[in-house]
Tab-separated table of C-alpha atoms in Angstrom:
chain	number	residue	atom	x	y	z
S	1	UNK	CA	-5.204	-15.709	-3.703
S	2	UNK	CA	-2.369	-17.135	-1.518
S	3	UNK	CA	-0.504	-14.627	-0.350
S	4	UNK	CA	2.471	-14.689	2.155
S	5	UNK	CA	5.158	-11.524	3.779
S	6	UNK	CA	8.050	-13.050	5.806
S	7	UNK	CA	11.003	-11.116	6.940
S	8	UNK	CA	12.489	-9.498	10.398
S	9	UNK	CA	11.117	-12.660	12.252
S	10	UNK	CA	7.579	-11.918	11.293
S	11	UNK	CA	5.663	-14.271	8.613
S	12	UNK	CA	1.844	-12.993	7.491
S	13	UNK	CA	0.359	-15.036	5.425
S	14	UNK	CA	-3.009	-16.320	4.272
S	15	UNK	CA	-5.918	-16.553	1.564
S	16	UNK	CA	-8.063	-13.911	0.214
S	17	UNK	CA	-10.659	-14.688	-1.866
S	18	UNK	CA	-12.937	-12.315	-4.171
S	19	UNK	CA	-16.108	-12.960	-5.650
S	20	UNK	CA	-17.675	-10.167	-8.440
S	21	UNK	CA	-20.823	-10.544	-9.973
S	22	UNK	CA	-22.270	-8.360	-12.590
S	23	UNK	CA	-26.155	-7.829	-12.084
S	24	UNK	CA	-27.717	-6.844	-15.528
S	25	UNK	CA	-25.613	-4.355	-17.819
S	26	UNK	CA	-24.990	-1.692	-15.245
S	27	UNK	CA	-24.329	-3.177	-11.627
S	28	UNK	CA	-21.629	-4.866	-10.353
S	29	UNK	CA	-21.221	-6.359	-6.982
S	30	UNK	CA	-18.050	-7.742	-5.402
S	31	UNK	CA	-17.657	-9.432	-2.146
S	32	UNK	CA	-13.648	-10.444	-0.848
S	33	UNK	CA	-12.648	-12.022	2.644
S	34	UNK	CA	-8.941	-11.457	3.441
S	35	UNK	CA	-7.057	-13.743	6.014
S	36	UNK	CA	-3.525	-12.176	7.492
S	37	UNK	CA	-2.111	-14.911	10.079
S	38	UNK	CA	0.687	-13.512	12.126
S	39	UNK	CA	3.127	-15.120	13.750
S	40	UNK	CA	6.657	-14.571	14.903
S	41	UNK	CA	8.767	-11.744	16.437
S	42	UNK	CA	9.792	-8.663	14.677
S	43	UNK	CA	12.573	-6.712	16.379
S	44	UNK	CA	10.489	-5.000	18.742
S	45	UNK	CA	8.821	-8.134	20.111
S	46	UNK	CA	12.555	-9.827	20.196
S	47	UNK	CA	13.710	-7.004	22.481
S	48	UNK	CA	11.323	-6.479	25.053
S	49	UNK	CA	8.627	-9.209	24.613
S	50	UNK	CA	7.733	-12.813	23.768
S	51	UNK	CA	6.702	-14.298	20.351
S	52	UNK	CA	2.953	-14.469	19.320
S	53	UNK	CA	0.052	-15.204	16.781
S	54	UNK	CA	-2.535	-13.512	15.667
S	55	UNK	CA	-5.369	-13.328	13.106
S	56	UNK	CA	-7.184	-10.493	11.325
S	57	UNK	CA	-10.379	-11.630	9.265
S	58	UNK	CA	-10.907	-8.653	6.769
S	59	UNK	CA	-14.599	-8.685	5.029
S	60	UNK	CA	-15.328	-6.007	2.722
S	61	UNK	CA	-18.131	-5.276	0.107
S	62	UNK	CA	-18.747	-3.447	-3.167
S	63	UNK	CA	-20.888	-2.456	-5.338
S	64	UNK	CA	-20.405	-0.360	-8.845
S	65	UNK	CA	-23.242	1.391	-10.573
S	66	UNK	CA	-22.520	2.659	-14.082
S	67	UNK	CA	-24.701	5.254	-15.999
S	68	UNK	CA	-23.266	6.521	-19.695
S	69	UNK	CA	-19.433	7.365	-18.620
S	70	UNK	CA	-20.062	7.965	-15.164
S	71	UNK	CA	-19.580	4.810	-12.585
S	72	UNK	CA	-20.082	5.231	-8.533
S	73	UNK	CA	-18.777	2.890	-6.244
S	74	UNK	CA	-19.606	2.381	-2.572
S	75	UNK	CA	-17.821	0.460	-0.346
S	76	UNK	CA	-17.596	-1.773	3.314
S	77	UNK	CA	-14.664	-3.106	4.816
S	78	UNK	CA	-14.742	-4.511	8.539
S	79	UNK	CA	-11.598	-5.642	9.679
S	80	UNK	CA	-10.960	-7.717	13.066
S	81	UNK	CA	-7.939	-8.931	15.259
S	82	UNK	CA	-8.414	-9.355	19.267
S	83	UNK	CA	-7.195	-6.044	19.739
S	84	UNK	CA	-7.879	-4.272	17.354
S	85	UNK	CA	-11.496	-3.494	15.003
S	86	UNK	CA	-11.752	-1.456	12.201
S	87	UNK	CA	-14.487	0.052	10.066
S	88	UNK	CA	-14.412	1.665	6.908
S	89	UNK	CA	-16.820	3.172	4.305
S	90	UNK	CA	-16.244	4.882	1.256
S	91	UNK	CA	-17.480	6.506	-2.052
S	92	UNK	CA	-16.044	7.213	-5.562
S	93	UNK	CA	-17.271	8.554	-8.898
S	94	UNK	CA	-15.672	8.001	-11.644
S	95	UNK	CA	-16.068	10.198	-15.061
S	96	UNK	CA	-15.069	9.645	-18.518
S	97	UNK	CA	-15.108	12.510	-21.057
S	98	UNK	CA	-12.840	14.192	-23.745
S	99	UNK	CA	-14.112	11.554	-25.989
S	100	UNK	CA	-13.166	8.785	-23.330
S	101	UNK	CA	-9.031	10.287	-23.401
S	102	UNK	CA	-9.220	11.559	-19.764
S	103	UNK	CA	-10.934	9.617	-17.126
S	104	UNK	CA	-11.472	11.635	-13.483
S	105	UNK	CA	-11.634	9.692	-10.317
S	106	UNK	CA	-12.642	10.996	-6.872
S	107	UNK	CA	-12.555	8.682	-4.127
S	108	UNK	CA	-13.688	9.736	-0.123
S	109	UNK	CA	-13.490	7.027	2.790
S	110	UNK	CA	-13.931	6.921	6.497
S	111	UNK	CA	-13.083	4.462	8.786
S	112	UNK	CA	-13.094	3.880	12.772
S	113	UNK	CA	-11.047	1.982	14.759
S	114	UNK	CA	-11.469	0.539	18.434
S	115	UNK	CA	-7.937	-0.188	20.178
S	116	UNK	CA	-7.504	-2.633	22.891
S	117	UNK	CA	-4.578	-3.827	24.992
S	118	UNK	CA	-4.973	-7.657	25.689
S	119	UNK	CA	-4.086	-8.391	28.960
S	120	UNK	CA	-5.212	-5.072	29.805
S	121	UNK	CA	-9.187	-5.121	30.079
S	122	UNK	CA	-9.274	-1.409	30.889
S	123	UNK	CA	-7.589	-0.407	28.229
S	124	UNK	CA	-9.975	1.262	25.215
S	125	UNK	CA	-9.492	3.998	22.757
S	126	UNK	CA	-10.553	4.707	19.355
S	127	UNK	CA	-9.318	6.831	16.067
S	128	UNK	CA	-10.300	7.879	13.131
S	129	UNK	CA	-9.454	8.084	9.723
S	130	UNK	CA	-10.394	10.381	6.800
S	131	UNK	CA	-9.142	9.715	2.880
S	132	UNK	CA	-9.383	12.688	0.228
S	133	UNK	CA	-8.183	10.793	-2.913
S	134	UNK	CA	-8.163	12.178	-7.410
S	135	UNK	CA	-6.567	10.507	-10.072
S	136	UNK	CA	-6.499	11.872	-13.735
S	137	UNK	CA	-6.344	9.252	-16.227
S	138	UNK	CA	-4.938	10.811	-19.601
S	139	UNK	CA	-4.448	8.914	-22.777
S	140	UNK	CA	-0.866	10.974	-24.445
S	141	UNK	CA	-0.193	9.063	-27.194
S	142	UNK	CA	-1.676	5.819	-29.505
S	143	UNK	CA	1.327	4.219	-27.095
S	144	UNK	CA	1.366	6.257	-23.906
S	145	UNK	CA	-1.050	6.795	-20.676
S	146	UNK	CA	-0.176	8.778	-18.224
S	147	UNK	CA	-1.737	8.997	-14.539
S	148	UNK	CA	-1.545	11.714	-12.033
S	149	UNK	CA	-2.742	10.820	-8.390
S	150	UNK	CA	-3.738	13.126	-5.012
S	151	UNK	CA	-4.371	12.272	-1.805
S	152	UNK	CA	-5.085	13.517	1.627
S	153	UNK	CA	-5.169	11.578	4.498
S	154	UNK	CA	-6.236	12.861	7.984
S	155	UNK	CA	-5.818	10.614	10.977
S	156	UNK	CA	-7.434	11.241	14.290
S	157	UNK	CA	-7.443	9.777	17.594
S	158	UNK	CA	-5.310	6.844	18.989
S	159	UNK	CA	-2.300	6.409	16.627
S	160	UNK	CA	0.433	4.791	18.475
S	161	UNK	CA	0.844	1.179	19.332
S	162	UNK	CA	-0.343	0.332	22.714
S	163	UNK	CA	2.656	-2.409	23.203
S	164	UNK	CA	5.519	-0.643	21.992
S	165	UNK	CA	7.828	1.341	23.444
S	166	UNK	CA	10.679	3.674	23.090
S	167	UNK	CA	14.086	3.106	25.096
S	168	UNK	CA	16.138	5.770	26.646
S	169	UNK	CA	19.411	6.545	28.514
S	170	UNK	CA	19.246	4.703	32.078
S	171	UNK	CA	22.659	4.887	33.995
S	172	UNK	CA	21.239	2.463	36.380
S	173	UNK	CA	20.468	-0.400	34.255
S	174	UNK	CA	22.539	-2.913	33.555
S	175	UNK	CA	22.472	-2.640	29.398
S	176	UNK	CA	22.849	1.406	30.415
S	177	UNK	CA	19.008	1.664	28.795
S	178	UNK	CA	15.323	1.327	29.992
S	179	UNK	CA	11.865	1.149	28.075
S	180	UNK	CA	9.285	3.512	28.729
S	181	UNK	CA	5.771	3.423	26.720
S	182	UNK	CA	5.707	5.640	23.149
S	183	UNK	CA	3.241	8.492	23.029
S	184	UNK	CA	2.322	10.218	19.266
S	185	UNK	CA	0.064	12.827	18.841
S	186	UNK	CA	-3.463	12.224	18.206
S	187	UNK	CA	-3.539	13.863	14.788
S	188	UNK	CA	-1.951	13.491	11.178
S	189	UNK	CA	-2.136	15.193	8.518
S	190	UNK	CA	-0.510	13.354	5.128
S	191	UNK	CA	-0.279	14.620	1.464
S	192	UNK	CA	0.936	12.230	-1.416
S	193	UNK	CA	1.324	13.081	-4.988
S	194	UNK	CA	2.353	10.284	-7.904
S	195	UNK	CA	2.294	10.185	-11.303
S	196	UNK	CA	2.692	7.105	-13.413
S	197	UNK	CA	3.151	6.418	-16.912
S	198	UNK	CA	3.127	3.566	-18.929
S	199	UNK	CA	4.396	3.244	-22.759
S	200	UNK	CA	3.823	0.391	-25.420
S	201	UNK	CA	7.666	-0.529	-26.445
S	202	UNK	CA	7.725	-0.725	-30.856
S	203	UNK	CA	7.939	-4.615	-30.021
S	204	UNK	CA	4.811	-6.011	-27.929
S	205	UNK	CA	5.875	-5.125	-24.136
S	206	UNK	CA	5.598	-1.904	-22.046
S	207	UNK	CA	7.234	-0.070	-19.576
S	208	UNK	CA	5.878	1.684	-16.475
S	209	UNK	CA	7.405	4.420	-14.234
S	210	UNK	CA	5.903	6.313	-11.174
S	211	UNK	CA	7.179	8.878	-8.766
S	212	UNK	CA	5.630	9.699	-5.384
S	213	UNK	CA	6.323	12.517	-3.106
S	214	UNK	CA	5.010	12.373	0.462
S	215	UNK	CA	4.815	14.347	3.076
S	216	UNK	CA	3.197	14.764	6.845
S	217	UNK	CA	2.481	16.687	9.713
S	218	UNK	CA	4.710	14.247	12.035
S	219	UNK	CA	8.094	15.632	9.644
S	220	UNK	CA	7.931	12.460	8.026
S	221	UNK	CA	8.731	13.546	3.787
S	222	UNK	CA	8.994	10.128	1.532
S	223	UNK	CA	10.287	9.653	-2.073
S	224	UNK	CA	9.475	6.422	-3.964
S	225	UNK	CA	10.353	5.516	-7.802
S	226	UNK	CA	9.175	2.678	-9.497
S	227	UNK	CA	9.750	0.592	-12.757
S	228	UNK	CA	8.257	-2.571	-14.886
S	229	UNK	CA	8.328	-3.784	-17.352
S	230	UNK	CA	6.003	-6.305	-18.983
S	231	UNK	CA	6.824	-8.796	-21.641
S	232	UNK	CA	4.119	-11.427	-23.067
S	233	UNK	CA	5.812	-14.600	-24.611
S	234	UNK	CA	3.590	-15.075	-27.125
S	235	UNK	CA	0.745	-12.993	-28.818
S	236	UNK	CA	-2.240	-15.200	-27.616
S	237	UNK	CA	-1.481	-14.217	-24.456
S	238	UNK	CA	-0.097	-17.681	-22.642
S	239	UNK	CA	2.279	-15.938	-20.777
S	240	UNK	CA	3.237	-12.568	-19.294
S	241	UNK	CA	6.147	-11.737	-17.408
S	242	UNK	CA	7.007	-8.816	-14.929
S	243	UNK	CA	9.995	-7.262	-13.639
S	244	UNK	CA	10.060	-4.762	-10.940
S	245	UNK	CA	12.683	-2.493	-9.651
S	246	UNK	CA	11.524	0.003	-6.978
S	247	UNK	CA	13.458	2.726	-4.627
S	248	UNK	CA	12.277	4.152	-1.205
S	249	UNK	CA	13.447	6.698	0.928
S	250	UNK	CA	12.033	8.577	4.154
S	251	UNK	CA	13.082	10.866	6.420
S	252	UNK	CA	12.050	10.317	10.170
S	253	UNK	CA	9.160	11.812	12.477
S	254	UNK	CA	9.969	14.982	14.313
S	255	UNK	CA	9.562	12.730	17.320
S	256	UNK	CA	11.152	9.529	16.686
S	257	UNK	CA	14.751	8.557	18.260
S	258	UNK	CA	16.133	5.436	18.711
S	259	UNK	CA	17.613	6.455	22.011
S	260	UNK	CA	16.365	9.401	23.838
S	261	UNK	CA	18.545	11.162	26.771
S	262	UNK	CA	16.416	10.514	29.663
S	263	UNK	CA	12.962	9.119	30.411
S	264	UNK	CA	10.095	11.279	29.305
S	265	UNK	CA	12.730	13.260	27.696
S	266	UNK	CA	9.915	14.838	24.865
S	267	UNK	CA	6.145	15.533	24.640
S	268	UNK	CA	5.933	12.898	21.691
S	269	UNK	CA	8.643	10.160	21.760
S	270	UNK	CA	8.430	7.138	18.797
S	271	UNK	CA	10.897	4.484	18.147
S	272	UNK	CA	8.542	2.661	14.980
S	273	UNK	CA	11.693	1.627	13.366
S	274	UNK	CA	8.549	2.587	10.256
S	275	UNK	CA	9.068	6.173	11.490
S	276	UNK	CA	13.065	6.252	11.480
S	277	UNK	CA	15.301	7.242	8.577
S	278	UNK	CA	15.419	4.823	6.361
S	279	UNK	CA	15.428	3.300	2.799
S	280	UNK	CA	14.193	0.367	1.164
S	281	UNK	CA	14.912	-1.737	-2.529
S	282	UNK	CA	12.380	-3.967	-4.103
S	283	UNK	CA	13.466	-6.490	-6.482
S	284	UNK	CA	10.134	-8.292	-8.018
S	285	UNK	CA	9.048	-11.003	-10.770
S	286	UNK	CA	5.803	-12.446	-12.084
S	287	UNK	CA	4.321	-14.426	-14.520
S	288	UNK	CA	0.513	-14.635	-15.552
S	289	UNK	CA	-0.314	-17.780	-17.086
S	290	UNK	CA	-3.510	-18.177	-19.518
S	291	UNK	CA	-4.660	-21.916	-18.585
S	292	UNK	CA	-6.077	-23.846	-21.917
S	293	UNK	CA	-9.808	-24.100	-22.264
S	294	UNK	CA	-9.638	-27.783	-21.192
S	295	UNK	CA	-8.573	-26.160	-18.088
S	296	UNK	CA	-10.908	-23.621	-17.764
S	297	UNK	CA	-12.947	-23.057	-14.779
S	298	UNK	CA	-16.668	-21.701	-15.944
S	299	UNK	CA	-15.775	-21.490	-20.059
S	300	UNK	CA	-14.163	-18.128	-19.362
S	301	UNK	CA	-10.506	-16.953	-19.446
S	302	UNK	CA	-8.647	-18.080	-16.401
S	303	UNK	CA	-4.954	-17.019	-15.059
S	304	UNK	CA	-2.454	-18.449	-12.797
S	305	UNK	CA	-0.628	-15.349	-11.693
S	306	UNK	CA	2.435	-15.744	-9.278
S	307	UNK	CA	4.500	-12.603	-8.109
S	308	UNK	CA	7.619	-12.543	-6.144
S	309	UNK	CA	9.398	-9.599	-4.246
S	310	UNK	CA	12.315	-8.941	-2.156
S	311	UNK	CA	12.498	-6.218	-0.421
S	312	UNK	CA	15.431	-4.766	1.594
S	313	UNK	CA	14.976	-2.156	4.104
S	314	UNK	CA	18.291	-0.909	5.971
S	315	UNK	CA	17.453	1.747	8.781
S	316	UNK	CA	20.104	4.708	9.511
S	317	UNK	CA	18.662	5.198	13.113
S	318	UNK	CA	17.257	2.370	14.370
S	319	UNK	CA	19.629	-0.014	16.156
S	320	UNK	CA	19.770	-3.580	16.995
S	321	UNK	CA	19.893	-3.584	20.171
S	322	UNK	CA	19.533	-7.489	20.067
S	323	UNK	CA	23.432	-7.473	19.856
S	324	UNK	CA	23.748	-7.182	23.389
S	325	UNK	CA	24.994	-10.267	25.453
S	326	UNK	CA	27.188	-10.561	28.665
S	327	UNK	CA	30.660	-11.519	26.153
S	328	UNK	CA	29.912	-7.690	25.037
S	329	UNK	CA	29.866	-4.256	25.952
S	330	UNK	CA	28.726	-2.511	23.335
S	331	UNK	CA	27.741	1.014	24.527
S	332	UNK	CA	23.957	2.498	24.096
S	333	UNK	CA	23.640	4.271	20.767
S	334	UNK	CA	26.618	2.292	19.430
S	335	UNK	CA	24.978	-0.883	18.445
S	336	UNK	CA	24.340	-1.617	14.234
S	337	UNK	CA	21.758	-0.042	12.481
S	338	UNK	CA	19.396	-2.782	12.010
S	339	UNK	CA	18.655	-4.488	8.427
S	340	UNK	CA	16.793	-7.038	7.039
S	341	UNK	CA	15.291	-8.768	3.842
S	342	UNK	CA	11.563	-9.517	3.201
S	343	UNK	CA	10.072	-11.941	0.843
S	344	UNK	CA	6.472	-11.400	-0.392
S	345	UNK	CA	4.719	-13.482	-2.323
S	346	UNK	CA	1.479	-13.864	-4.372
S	347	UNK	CA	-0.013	-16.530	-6.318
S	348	UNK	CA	-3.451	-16.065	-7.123
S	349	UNK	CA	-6.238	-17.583	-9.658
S	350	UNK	CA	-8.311	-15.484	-11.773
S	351	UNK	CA	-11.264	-16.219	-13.689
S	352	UNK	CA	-13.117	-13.624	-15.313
S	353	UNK	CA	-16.614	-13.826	-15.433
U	1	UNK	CA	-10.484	19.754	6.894
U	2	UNK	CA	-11.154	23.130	5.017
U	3	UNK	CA	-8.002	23.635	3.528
U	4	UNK	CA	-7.884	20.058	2.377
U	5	UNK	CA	-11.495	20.578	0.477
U	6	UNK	CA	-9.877	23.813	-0.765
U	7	UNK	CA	-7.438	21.951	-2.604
U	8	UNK	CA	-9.436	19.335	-3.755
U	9	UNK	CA	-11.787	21.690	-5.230
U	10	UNK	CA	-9.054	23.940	-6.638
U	11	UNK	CA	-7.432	21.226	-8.114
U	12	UNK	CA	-10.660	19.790	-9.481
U	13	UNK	CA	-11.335	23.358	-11.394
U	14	UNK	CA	-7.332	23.600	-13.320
U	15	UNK	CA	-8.044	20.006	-14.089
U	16	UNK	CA	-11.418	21.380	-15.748
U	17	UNK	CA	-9.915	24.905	-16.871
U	18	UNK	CA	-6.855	22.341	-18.506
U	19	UNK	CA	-9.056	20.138	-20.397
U	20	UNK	CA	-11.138	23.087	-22.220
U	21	UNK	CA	-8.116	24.247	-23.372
U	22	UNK	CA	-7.526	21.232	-25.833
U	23	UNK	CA	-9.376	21.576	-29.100
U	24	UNK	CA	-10.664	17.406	-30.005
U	25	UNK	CA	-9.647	14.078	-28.881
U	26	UNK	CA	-6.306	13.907	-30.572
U	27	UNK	CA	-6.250	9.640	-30.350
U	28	UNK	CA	-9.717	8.303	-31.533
U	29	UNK	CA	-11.409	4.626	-30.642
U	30	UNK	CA	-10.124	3.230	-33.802
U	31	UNK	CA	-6.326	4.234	-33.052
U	32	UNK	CA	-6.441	2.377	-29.118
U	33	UNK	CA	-5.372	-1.247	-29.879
U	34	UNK	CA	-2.330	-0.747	-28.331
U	35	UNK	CA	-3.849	0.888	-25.294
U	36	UNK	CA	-6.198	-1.979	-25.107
U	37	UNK	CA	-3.921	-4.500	-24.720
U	38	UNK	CA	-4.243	-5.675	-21.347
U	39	UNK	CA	-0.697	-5.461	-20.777
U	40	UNK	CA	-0.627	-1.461	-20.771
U	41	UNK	CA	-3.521	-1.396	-17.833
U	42	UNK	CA	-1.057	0.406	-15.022
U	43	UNK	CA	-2.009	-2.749	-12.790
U	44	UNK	CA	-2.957	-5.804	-14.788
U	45	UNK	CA	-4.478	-7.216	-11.204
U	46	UNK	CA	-5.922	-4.595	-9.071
U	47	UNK	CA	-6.570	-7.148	-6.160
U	48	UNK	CA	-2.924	-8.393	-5.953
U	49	UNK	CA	-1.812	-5.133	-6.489
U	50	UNK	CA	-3.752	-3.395	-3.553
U	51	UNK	CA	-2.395	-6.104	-1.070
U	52	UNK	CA	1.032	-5.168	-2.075
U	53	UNK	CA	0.203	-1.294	-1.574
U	54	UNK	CA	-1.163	-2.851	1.775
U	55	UNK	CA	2.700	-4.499	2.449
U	56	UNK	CA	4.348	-1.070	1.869
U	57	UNK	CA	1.578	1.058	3.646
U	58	UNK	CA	2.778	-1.204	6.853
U	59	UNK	CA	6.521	-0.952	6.419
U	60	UNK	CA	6.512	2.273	5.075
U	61	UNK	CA	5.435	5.976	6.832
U	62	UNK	CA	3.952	7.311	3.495
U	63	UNK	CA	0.364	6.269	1.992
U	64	UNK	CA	-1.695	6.896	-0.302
U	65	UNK	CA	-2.151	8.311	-4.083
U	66	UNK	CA	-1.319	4.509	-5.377
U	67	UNK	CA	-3.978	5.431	-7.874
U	68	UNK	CA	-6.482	3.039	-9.279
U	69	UNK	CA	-5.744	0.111	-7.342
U	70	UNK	CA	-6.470	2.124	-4.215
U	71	UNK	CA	-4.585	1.173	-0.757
U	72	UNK	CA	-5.466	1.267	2.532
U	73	UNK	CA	-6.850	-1.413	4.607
U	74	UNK	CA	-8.722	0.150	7.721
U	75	UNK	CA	-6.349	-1.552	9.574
U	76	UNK	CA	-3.173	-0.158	11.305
């Protein structure tokens, strides 16, 4: 899989690939390396730093072991960038019953992660991160499934960014404001509940919805709504089309301001423009292709699958403060809230083995 | 950490408690052609579909409960 995010000056992009490989009737092993290659200058970096590059090499491993209707996964995931290294492990069972109409998923994971500051060799510190995650799989209808998911996560540690920072009220600079490093707390505590559903329309296409409600120990409290719908073009299956509309909304962290009064003004101070108040649109398409047999990779079904989305985010509280120039004088706290459009792509290919 | 189990494991019993209430499977094999088809799986790529829940989890102060395609990357 190609895939590729580019908007607010920042492009990621980069191939992942995933191998699976069933090992008699009841194991199944997977193996997937994951490339993001950064490079640019989001706001942050534009205000108060220069552009950069970077790379994070994500390896992870899987296995699945299935016995009657019950399947248990374990799973390894090392991710590494020059500043930062992560480490995660986790477990999940998985159990059918009701005469296979419900399915029950539980899924646990833990992961550590060293922070580092480059150009800062004394700079160390770690955190840690715990995942409490059910879904209920429920079949309604002949035409409808419905999905109801939980989860918990609990962060601990080293949360903040060790290069950003939060600007405040300075009479005696020349803008009228001055940077000062961020601080967050060293735990969080976040609950999400969704539940999806997805019906077969009378002609051969279906429709999907999904709410989620979030909420965290930081004040952060998130809504998000989702719809698709999925049309094949023909009934062998050549082609399959997507459309995606989706709404987000958050409120900010207790502790985020994108201007605070003085410096050290608060215990906590944040200004993540990913912790302001905010909303975002999605706009997305895809099509799956079926290749012909001629084309075939293996003599199994393979898929061309390419997925765009747009996304627009538009911040209430975070400000560009980019506007600023000598022709202006635009006070503190009066600039634009800041907006801007992302483009995300995917095109993968799929053969199943 | 307690209360979180707490929840887990209360939610984990209705879920039970709920499902003894029913009296038989109400669709059988025979009637789930429709479900079948792949295009009612809730993600018909769970690969491409996690690295998207992996854009939003970035841009975005809420995570988790994406469901079967999972999120999450380790990574901050």
């Amino acid at each position: 899989m190609y895939h590729s995010y580019s908007g607010g000056g920042v492009t990621i992009d980069g191939p992942s690939i995933l191998v699976r490989k069933n090992v008699g009737n009841s194991v199944s092993l997977s193996a997937n390396y994951y490339v993001d290659m950064i490079s640019g200058a989001s706001i942050d970096v534009e205000a108060t730093a220069s552009p950069y590059s970077e790379q994070r090499d994500e390896y992870s491993l899987g296995a699945d072991y299935l016995v009657d209707k019950t399947t248990v996964s374990i799973g390894y995931t090392n991710s590494s960038e020059n500043d930062y290294q992560a480490e995660t492990v986790a477990f999940g069972i998985s159990q059918a019953f009701f005469g296979e109409l419900s399915t029950l998923d539980m899924r646990v994971s833990f992961g550590n992660d060293d922070v580092f500051r480059n150009g800062d060799p004394d700079f160390a510190a770690d955190a840690q991160h715990r995942r409490y995650a059910v879904n209920w799989n429920q079949i309604l209808t002949t035409k409808l499934i419905a999905e109801l998911s939980v989860e918990t996560v609990a962060d601990e540690g080293f949360l903040n960014n060790p290069y950003r920072t939060v600007r405040y009220a300075d009479p005696a600079s020349a803008l009228g404001f001055s940077y000062q490093p961020e601080i967050y707390p060293t735990t969080r505590n976040s609950d999400a509940v969704a539940l999806r559903a997805k019906y077969r329309l009378p002609y051969r296409a279906a429709i999907r919805a999904e709410y989620r409600r979030y909420a965290d120990s930081w004040g952060v409290e998130a809504d998000n709504i989702e719809f698709r719908y999925t049309h094949p073009l023909r009934e062998q299956d050549e082609w399959i089309l997507e459309g995606k509309l989706r709404f987000y909304q958050q409120d900010a962290a207790d502790f985020y301001s994108d201007l605070f009064p003085y410096r050290d003004a608060t215990n906590f101070r944040a200004r993540d423009k990913e912790l302001s108040n905010f909303s975002d649109i999605s706009i997305g398409i895809g099509v799956a292709y079926v290749l012909p047999e001629r084309w075939s990779l293996f003599d199994r079904k393979n898929t061309i699958n390419f997925y765009w989305d747009h996304i627009l985010f538009e911040y209430d509280d975070f400000r560009d403060v980019t506007v600023h120039n000598p022709e202006n004088t635009i006070a503190p706290g009066e600039e634009p809230g800041y907006s801007f459009g992302a483009n995300v792509i995917r095109l993968f290919w799929s053969v199943r083995l | 950490m307690f209360s979180t189990l707490r929840r887990l494991a209360l939610l984990g019993t209705g879920m039970a408690l709920l499902s003894g209430c029913s009296v038989s499977p109400w669709v059988a094999p025979y009637e789930r052609h429709y479900l079948a088809d792949p295009i009612m799986a809730f993600e018909m790529d769970p690969v491409a579909a996690g690295y998207m829940n992996h854009v939003y989890e970035a841009r975005e102060a809420a995570r988790g409960a994406e469901g079967g395609s999972g999120g999450g990357c380790g990574c901050n």
